[in-house]
Tab-separated table of C-alpha atoms and ligand atoms in Angstrom:
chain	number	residue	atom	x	y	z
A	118	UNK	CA	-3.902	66.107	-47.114
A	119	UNK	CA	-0.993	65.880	-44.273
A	120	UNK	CA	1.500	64.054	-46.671
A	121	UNK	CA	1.647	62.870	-49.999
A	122	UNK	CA	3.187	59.978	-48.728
A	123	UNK	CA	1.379	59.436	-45.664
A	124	UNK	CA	4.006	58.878	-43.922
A	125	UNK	CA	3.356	58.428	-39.808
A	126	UNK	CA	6.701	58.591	-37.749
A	127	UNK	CA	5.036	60.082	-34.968
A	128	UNK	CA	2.641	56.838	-34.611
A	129	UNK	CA	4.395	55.081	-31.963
A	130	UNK	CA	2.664	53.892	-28.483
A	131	UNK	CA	4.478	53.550	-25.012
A	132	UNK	CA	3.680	49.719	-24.500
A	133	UNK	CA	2.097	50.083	-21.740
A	134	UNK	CA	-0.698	52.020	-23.177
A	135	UNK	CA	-1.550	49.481	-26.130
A	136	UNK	CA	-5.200	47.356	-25.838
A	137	UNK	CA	-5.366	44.723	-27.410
A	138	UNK	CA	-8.599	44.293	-29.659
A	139	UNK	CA	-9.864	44.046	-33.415
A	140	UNK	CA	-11.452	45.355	-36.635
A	141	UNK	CA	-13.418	44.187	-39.462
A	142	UNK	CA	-14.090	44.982	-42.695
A	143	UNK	CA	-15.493	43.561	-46.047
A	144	UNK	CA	-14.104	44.675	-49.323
A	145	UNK	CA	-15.349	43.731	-52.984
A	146	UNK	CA	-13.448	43.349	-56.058
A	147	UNK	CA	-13.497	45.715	-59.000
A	148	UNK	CA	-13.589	45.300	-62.413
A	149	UNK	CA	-12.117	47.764	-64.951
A	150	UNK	CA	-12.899	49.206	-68.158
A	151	UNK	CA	-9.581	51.471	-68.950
A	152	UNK	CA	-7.212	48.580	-67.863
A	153	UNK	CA	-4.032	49.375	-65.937
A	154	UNK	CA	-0.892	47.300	-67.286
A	155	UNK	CA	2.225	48.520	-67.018
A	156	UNK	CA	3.924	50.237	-63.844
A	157	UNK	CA	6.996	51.135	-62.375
A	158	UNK	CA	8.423	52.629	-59.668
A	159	UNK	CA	6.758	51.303	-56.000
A	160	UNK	CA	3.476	50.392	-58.024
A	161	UNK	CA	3.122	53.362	-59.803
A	162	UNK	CA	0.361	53.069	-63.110
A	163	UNK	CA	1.952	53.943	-66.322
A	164	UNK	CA	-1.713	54.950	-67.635
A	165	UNK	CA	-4.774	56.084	-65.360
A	166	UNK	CA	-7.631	53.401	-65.209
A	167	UNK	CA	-11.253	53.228	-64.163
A	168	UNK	CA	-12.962	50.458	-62.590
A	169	UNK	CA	-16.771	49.822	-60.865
A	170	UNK	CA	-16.694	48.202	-57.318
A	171	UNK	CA	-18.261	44.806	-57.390
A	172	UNK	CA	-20.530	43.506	-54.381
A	173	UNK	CA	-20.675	39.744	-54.110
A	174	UNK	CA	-17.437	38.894	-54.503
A	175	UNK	CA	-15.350	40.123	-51.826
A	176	UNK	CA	-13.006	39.835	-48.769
A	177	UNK	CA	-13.733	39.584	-45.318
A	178	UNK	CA	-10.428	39.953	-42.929
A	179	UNK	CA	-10.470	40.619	-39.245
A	180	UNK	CA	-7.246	41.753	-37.802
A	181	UNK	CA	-6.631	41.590	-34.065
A	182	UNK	CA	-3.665	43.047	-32.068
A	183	UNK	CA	-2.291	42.782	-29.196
A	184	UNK	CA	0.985	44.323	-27.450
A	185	UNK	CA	3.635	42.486	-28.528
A	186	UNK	CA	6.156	41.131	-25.570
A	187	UNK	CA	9.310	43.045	-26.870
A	188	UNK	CA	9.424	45.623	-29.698
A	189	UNK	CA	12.078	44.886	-32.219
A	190	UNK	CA	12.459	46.467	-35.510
A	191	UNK	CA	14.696	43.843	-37.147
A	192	UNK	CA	13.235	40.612	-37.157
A	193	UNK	CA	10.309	41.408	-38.950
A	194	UNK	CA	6.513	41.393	-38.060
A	195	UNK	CA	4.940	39.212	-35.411
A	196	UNK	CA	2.201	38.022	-37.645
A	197	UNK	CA	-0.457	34.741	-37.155
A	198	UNK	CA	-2.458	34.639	-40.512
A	199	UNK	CA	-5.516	32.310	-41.251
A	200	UNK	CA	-7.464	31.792	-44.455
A	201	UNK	CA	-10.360	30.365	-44.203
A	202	UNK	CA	-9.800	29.164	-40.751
A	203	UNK	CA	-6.500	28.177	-41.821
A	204	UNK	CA	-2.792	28.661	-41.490
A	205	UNK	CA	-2.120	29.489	-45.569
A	206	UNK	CA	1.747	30.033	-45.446
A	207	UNK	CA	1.989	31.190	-48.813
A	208	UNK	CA	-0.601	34.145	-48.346
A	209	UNK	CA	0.941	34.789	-45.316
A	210	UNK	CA	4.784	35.695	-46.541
A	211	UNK	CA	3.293	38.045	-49.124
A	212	UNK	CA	1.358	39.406	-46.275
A	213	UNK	CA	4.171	39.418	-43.923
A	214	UNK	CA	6.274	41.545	-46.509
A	215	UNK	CA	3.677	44.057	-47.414
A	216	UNK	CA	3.814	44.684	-43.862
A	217	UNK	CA	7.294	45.086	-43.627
A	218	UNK	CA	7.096	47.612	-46.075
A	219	UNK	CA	4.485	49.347	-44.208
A	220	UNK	CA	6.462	50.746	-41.276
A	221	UNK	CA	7.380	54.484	-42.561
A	222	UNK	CA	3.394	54.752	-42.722
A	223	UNK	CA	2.245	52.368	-39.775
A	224	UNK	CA	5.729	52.600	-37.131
A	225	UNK	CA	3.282	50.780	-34.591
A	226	UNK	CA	3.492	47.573	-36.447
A	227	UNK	CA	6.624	46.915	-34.745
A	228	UNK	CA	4.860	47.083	-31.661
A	229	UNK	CA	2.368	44.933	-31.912
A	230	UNK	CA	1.090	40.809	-32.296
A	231	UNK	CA	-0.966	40.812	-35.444
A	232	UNK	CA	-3.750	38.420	-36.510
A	233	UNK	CA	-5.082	38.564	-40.114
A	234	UNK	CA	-8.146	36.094	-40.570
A	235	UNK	CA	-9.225	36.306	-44.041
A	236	UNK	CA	-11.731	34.219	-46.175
A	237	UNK	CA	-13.228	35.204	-49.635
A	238	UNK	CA	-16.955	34.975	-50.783
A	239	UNK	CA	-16.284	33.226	-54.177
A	240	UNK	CA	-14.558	30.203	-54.198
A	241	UNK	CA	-10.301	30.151	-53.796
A	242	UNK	CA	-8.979	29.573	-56.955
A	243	UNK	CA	-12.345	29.935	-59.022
A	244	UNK	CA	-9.918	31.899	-61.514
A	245	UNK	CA	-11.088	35.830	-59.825
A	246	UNK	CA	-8.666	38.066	-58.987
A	247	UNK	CA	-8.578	38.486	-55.364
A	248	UNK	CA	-5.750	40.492	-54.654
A	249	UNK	CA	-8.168	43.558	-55.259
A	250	UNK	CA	-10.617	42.699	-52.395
A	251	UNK	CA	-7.586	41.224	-50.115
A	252	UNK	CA	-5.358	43.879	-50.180
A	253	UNK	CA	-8.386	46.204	-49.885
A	254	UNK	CA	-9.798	44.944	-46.960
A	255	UNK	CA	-6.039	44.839	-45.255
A	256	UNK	CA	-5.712	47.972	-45.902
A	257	UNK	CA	-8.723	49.232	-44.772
A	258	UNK	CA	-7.913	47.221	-41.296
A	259	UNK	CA	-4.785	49.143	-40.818
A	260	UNK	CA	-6.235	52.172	-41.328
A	261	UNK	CA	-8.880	51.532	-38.550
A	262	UNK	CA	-6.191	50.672	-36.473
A	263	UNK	CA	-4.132	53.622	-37.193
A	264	UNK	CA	-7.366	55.716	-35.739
A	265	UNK	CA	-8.337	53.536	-33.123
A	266	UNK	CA	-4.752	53.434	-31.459
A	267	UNK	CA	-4.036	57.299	-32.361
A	268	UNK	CA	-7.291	59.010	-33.661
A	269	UNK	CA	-5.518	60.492	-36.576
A	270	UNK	CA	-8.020	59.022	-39.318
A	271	UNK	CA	-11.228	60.687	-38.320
A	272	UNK	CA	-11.654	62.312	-40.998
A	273	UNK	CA	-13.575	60.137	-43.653
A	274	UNK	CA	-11.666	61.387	-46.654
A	275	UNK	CA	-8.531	61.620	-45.672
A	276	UNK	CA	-9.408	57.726	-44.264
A	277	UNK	CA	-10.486	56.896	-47.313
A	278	UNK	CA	-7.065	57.857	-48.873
A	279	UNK	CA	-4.508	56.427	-46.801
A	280	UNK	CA	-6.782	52.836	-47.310
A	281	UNK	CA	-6.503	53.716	-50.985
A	282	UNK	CA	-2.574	54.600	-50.947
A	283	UNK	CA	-1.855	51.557	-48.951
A	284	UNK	CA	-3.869	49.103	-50.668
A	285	UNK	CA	-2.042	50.206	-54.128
A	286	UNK	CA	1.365	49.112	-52.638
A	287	UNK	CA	0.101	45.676	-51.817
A	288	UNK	CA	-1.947	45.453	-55.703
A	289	UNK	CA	-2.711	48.509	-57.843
A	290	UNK	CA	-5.721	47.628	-58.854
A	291	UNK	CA	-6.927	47.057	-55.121
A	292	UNK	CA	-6.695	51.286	-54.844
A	293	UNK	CA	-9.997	51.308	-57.052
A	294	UNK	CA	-11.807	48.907	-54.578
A	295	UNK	CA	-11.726	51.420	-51.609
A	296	UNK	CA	-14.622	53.359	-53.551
A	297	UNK	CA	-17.967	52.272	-54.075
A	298	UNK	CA	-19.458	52.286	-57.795
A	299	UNK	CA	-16.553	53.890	-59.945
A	300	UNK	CA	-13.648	55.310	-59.207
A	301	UNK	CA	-10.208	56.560	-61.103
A	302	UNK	CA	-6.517	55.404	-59.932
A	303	UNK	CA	-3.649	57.464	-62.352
A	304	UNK	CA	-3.026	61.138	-63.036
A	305	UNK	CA	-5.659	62.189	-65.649
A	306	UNK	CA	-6.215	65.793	-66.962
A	307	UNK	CA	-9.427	65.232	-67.674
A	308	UNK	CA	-10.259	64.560	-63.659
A	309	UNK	CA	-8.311	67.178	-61.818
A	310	UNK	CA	-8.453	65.656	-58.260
A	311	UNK	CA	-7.039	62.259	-59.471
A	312	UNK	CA	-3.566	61.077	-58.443
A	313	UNK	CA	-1.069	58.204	-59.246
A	314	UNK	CA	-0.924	57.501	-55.525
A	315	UNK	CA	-4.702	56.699	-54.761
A	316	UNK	CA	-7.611	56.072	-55.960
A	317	UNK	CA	-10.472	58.871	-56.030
A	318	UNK	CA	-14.738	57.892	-56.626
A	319	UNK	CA	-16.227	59.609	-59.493
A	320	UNK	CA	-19.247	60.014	-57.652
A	321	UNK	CA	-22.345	62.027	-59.023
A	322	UNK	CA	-20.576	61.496	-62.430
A	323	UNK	CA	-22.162	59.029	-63.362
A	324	UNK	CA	-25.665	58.116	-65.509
A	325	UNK	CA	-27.775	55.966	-63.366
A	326	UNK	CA	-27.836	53.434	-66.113
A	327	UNK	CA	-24.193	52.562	-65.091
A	328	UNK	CA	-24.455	52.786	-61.290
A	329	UNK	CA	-26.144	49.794	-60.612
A	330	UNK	CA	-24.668	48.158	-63.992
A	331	UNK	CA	-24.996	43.870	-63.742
A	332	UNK	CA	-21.533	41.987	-64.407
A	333	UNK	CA	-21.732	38.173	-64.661
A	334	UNK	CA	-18.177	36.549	-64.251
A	335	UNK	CA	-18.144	33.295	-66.365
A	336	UNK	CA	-15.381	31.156	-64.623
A	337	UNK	CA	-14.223	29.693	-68.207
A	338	UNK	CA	-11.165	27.601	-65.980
A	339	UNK	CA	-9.854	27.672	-62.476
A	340	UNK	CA	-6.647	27.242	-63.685
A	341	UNK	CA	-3.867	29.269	-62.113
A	342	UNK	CA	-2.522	31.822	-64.541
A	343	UNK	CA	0.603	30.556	-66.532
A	344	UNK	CA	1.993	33.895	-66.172
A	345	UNK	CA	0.919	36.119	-63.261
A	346	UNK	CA	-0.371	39.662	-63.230
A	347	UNK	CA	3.051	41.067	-61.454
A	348	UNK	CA	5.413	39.116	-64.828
A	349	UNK	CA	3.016	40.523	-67.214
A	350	UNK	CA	2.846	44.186	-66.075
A	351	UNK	CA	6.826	43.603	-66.046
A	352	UNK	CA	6.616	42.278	-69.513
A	353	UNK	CA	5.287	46.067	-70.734
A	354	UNK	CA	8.763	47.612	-70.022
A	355	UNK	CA	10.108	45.810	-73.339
A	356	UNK	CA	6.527	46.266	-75.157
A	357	UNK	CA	7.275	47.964	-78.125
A	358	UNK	CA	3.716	49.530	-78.367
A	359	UNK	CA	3.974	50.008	-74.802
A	360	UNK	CA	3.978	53.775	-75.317
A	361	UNK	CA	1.421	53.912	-78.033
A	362	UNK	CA	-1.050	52.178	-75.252
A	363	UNK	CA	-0.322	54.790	-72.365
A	364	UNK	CA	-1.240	57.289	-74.866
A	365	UNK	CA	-4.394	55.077	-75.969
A	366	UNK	CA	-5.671	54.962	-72.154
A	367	UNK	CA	-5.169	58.733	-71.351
A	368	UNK	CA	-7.111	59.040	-74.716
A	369	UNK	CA	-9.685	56.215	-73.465
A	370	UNK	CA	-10.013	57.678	-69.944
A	371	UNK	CA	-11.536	60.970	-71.442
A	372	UNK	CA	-14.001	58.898	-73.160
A	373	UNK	CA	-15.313	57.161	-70.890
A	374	UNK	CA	-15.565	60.162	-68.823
A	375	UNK	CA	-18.040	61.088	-71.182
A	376	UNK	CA	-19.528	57.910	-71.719
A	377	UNK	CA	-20.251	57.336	-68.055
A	378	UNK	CA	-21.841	60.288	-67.104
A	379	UNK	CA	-23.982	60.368	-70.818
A	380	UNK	CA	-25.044	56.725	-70.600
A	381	UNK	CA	-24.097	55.908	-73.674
A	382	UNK	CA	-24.099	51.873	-74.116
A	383	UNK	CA	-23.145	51.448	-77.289
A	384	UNK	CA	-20.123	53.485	-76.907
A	385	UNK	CA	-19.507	51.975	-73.444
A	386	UNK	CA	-19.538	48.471	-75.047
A	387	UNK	CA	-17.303	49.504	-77.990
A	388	UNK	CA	-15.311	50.796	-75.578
A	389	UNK	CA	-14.804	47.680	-73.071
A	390	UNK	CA	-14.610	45.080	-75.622
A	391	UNK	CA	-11.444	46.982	-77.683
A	392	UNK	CA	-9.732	47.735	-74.291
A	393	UNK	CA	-10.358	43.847	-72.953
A	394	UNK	CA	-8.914	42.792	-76.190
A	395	UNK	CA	-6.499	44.961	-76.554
A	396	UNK	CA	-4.893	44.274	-72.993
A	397	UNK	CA	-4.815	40.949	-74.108
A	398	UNK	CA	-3.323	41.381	-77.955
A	399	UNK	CA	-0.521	43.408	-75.168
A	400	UNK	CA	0.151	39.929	-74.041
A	401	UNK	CA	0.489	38.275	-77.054
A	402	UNK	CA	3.243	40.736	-78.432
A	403	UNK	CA	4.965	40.893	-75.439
A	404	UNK	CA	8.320	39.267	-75.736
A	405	UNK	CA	7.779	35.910	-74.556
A	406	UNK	CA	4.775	36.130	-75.741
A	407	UNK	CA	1.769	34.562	-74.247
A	408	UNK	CA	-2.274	33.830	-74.261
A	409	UNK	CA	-4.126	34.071	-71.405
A	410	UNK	CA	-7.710	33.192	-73.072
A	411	UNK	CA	-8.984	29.636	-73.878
A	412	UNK	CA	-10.731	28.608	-76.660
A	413	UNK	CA	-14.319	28.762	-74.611
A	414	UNK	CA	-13.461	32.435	-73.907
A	415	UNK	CA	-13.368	33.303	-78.162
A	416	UNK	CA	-16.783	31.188	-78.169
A	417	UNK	CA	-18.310	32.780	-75.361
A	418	UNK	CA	-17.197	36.706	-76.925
A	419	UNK	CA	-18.074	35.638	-79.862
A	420	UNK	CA	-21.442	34.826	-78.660
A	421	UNK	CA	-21.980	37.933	-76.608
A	422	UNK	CA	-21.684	40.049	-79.590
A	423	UNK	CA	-24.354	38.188	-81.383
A	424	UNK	CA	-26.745	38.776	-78.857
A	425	UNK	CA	-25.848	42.690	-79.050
A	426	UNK	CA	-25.470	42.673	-82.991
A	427	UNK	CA	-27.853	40.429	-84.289
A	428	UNK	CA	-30.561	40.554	-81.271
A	429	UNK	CA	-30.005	44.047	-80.265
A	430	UNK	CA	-29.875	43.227	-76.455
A	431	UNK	CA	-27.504	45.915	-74.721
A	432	UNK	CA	-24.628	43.286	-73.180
A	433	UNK	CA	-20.916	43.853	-74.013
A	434	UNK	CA	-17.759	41.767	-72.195
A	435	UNK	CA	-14.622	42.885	-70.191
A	436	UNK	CA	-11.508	40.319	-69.158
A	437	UNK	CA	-9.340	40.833	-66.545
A	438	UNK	CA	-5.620	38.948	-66.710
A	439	UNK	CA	-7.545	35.552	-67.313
A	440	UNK	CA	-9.504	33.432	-69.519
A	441	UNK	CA	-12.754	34.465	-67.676
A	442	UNK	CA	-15.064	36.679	-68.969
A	443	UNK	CA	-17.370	39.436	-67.498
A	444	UNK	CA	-20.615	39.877	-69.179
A	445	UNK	CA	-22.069	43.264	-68.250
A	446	UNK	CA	-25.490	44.748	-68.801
A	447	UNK	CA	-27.779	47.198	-67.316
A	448	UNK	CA	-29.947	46.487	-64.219
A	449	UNK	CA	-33.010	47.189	-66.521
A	450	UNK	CA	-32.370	44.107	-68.430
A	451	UNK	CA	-31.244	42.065	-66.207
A	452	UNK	CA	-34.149	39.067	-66.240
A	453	UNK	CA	-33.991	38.605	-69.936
A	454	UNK	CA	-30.046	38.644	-70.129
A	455	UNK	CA	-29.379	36.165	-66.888
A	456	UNK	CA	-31.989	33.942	-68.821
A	457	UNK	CA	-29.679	34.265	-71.796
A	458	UNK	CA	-26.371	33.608	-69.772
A	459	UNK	CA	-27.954	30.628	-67.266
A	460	UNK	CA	-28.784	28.518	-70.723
A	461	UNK	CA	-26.084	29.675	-73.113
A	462	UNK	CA	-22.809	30.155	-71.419
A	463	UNK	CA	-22.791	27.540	-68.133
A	464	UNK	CA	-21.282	24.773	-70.846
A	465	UNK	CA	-18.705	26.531	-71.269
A	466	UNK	CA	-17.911	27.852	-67.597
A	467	UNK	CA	-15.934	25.056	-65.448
A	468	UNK	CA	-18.209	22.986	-63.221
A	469	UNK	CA	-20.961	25.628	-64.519
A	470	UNK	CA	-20.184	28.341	-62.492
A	471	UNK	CA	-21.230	31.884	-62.908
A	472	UNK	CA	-20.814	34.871	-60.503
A	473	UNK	CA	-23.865	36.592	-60.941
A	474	UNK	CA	-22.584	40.291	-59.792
A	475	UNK	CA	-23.169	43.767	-59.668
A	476	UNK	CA	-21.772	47.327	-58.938
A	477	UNK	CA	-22.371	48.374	-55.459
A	478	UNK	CA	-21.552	50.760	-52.383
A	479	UNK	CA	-17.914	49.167	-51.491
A	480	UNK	CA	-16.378	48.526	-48.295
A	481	UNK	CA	-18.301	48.340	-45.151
A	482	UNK	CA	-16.451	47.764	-41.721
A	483	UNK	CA	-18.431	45.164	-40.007
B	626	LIG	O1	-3.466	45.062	-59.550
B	626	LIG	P1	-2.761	44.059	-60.384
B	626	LIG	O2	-1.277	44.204	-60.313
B	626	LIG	O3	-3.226	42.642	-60.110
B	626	LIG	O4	-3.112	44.351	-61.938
B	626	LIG	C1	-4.423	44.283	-62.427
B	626	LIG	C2	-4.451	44.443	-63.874
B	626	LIG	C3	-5.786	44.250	-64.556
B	626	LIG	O5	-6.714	43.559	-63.744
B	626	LIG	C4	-5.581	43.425	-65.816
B	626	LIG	C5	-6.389	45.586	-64.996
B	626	LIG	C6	-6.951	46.460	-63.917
B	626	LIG	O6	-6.871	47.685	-64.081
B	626	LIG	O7	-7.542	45.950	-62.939
């Protein structure tokens, strides 16, 4: 590795030799099992966390350049940013300032006109988190530009690190989504090559009966979160079991270590379901404290573990920040358990509507 920063003050053009042109890329979400909640420093995790790479919902962003008429490093970025086909000006100041803070590792910013077109697969607001797959596929962008304009990112890994450092400064969790399958973001001694900076795949770890593992996100409500993912990780600073969790997830990481590469599902699920709850019972002693669930999401666990305790099919739940649930389940038993969710759970999903997802490769440039 050249820097543990990746820093890049030598990545500056003569204007003259700048193309203009574009890059592609579609990045998925993630969804993880050892949460991360609680950071400090520029997006640093206070615990190490491990996630699986979703496939159908994702980001697609193109980013286009061109040589911008006069360089200046003051007045910010020269940046035109679409969503959907659409000028979203929100979006685009948080994407304006992440790219602002960009320029010790990308100096060529400066230099250039910048078009971000972005749209996601699943529907805005249907309640997913999709700074993950945005920030992901961003990141990934700038990276391709980095090596088109200076050739510096050949090499796959060390590609594949920088996207993963930069897309943890826009949204921690989006380091995870740079991996296909499963991947670990935090310092673990259990997993020697793992880092606070970046994100790193665990690869040939894992039991087959987790790499293609089935997640089916029950959008419960749309509603925008009544306190955001940014005020809550804040919130841990004050916890006062804040440090009795950051020892609970080093703890949790080692198991599921072992869990993933036995394939173990009963321990996986026993796993999941404390850690989902217990990232939100974090929320609810957090001082103020607050509830991000809904009374369909209790039904809908409650449910779930029915259908593993008292029917014996192997289906456990995870939450991210959110009332919605994810229902996950091995490929093998996929039919009989979609069945199950299609006729049980769309009452209680707004408008009906299910994400029927799975774990798969990651980001592809297009
Ligand atoms: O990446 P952020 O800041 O949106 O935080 C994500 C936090 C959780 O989704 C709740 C857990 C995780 O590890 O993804």
């Amino acid at each position: 590795m050249k820097s543990d920063e990746f820093l890049g003050k030598d990545l500056v053009l003569e204007s003259k030799d700048i193309q203009a042109g574009s890059v592609e890329w579609k990045s998925p979400s993630n969804i993880a099992i050892v949460k991360y909640w609680g950071k400090y420093g520029r997006q640093l995790p206070r615990n190490p966390s491990i996630s699986g790479t979703l496939t159908a919902a994702h980001t697609i962003t193109k980013l286009s350049w061109q040589a911008r008429q006069q360089r200046s490093d003051t007045t910010g970025v020269d940046l035109e940013f679409l969503f959907d086909g659409k000028p979203a000006p929100a979006f685009k100041a948080r994407i304006a300032s992440f790219l602002e803070q960009l320029k010790p590792q990308f100096p060529f910013l400066s230099q250039l006109s910048l078009q971000v077109d972005s749209s996601n697969s699943f529907p805005h607001s249907s309640g997913i988190a999709s700074s993950a797959s945005a920030l992901s596929a961003l990141s990934l962008c700038l990276c391709s530009l980095e090596d088109r304009l200076f050739g510096t990112l050949s090499d796959d890994d060390e590609f594949e690190r920088k996207a993963s450092y930069i897309s943890r400064l826009g949204s921690g969790s989006a380091a995870r989504s740079i991996f296909g399958y499963w991947s670990i973001w935090g310092k673990s001694g259990e997993w020697p090559q793992s880092s606070d900076t970046f994100a790193v795949p665990l690869k040939s770890h894992v039991h087959d009966m987790f790499m293609n593992m089935k997640d089916a996100i029950l959008i419960v409500s749309k509603k925008e979160k009544s306190v955001s993912s940014s005020a809550g990780h804040q919130l841990m600073d004050e916890n006062p079991y804040a440090s009795a969790r950051y020892h609970q997830a080093q703890n949790r990481i080692i198991s599921l270590l072992h869990i993933l590469s036995r394939g173990d599902w009963e321990e996986f699920a026993r796993l999941a379901e404390s850690e989902a709850l217990g990232l939100h019972g974090l929320m609810m002693c957090s001082s103020p404290s607050y509830i991000l669930m809904e009374p369909d999401t209790i039904k809908l666990i409650h449910m779930i573990r029915s259908w593993r305790e008292d029917e014996g099919l192997p289906v456990c739940f995870t939450l991210d920040a959110g009332p919605n649930l994810h229902v996950l389940y091995p490929q093998k038993h996929a039919k009989k358990i979609e069945e199950r969710i299609a006729a049980d759970c769309t009452p209680y999903c707004q408008d009906g509507q299910i994400i029927f997802d799975e774990l798969g490769p990651g980001p592809v440039e297009l």
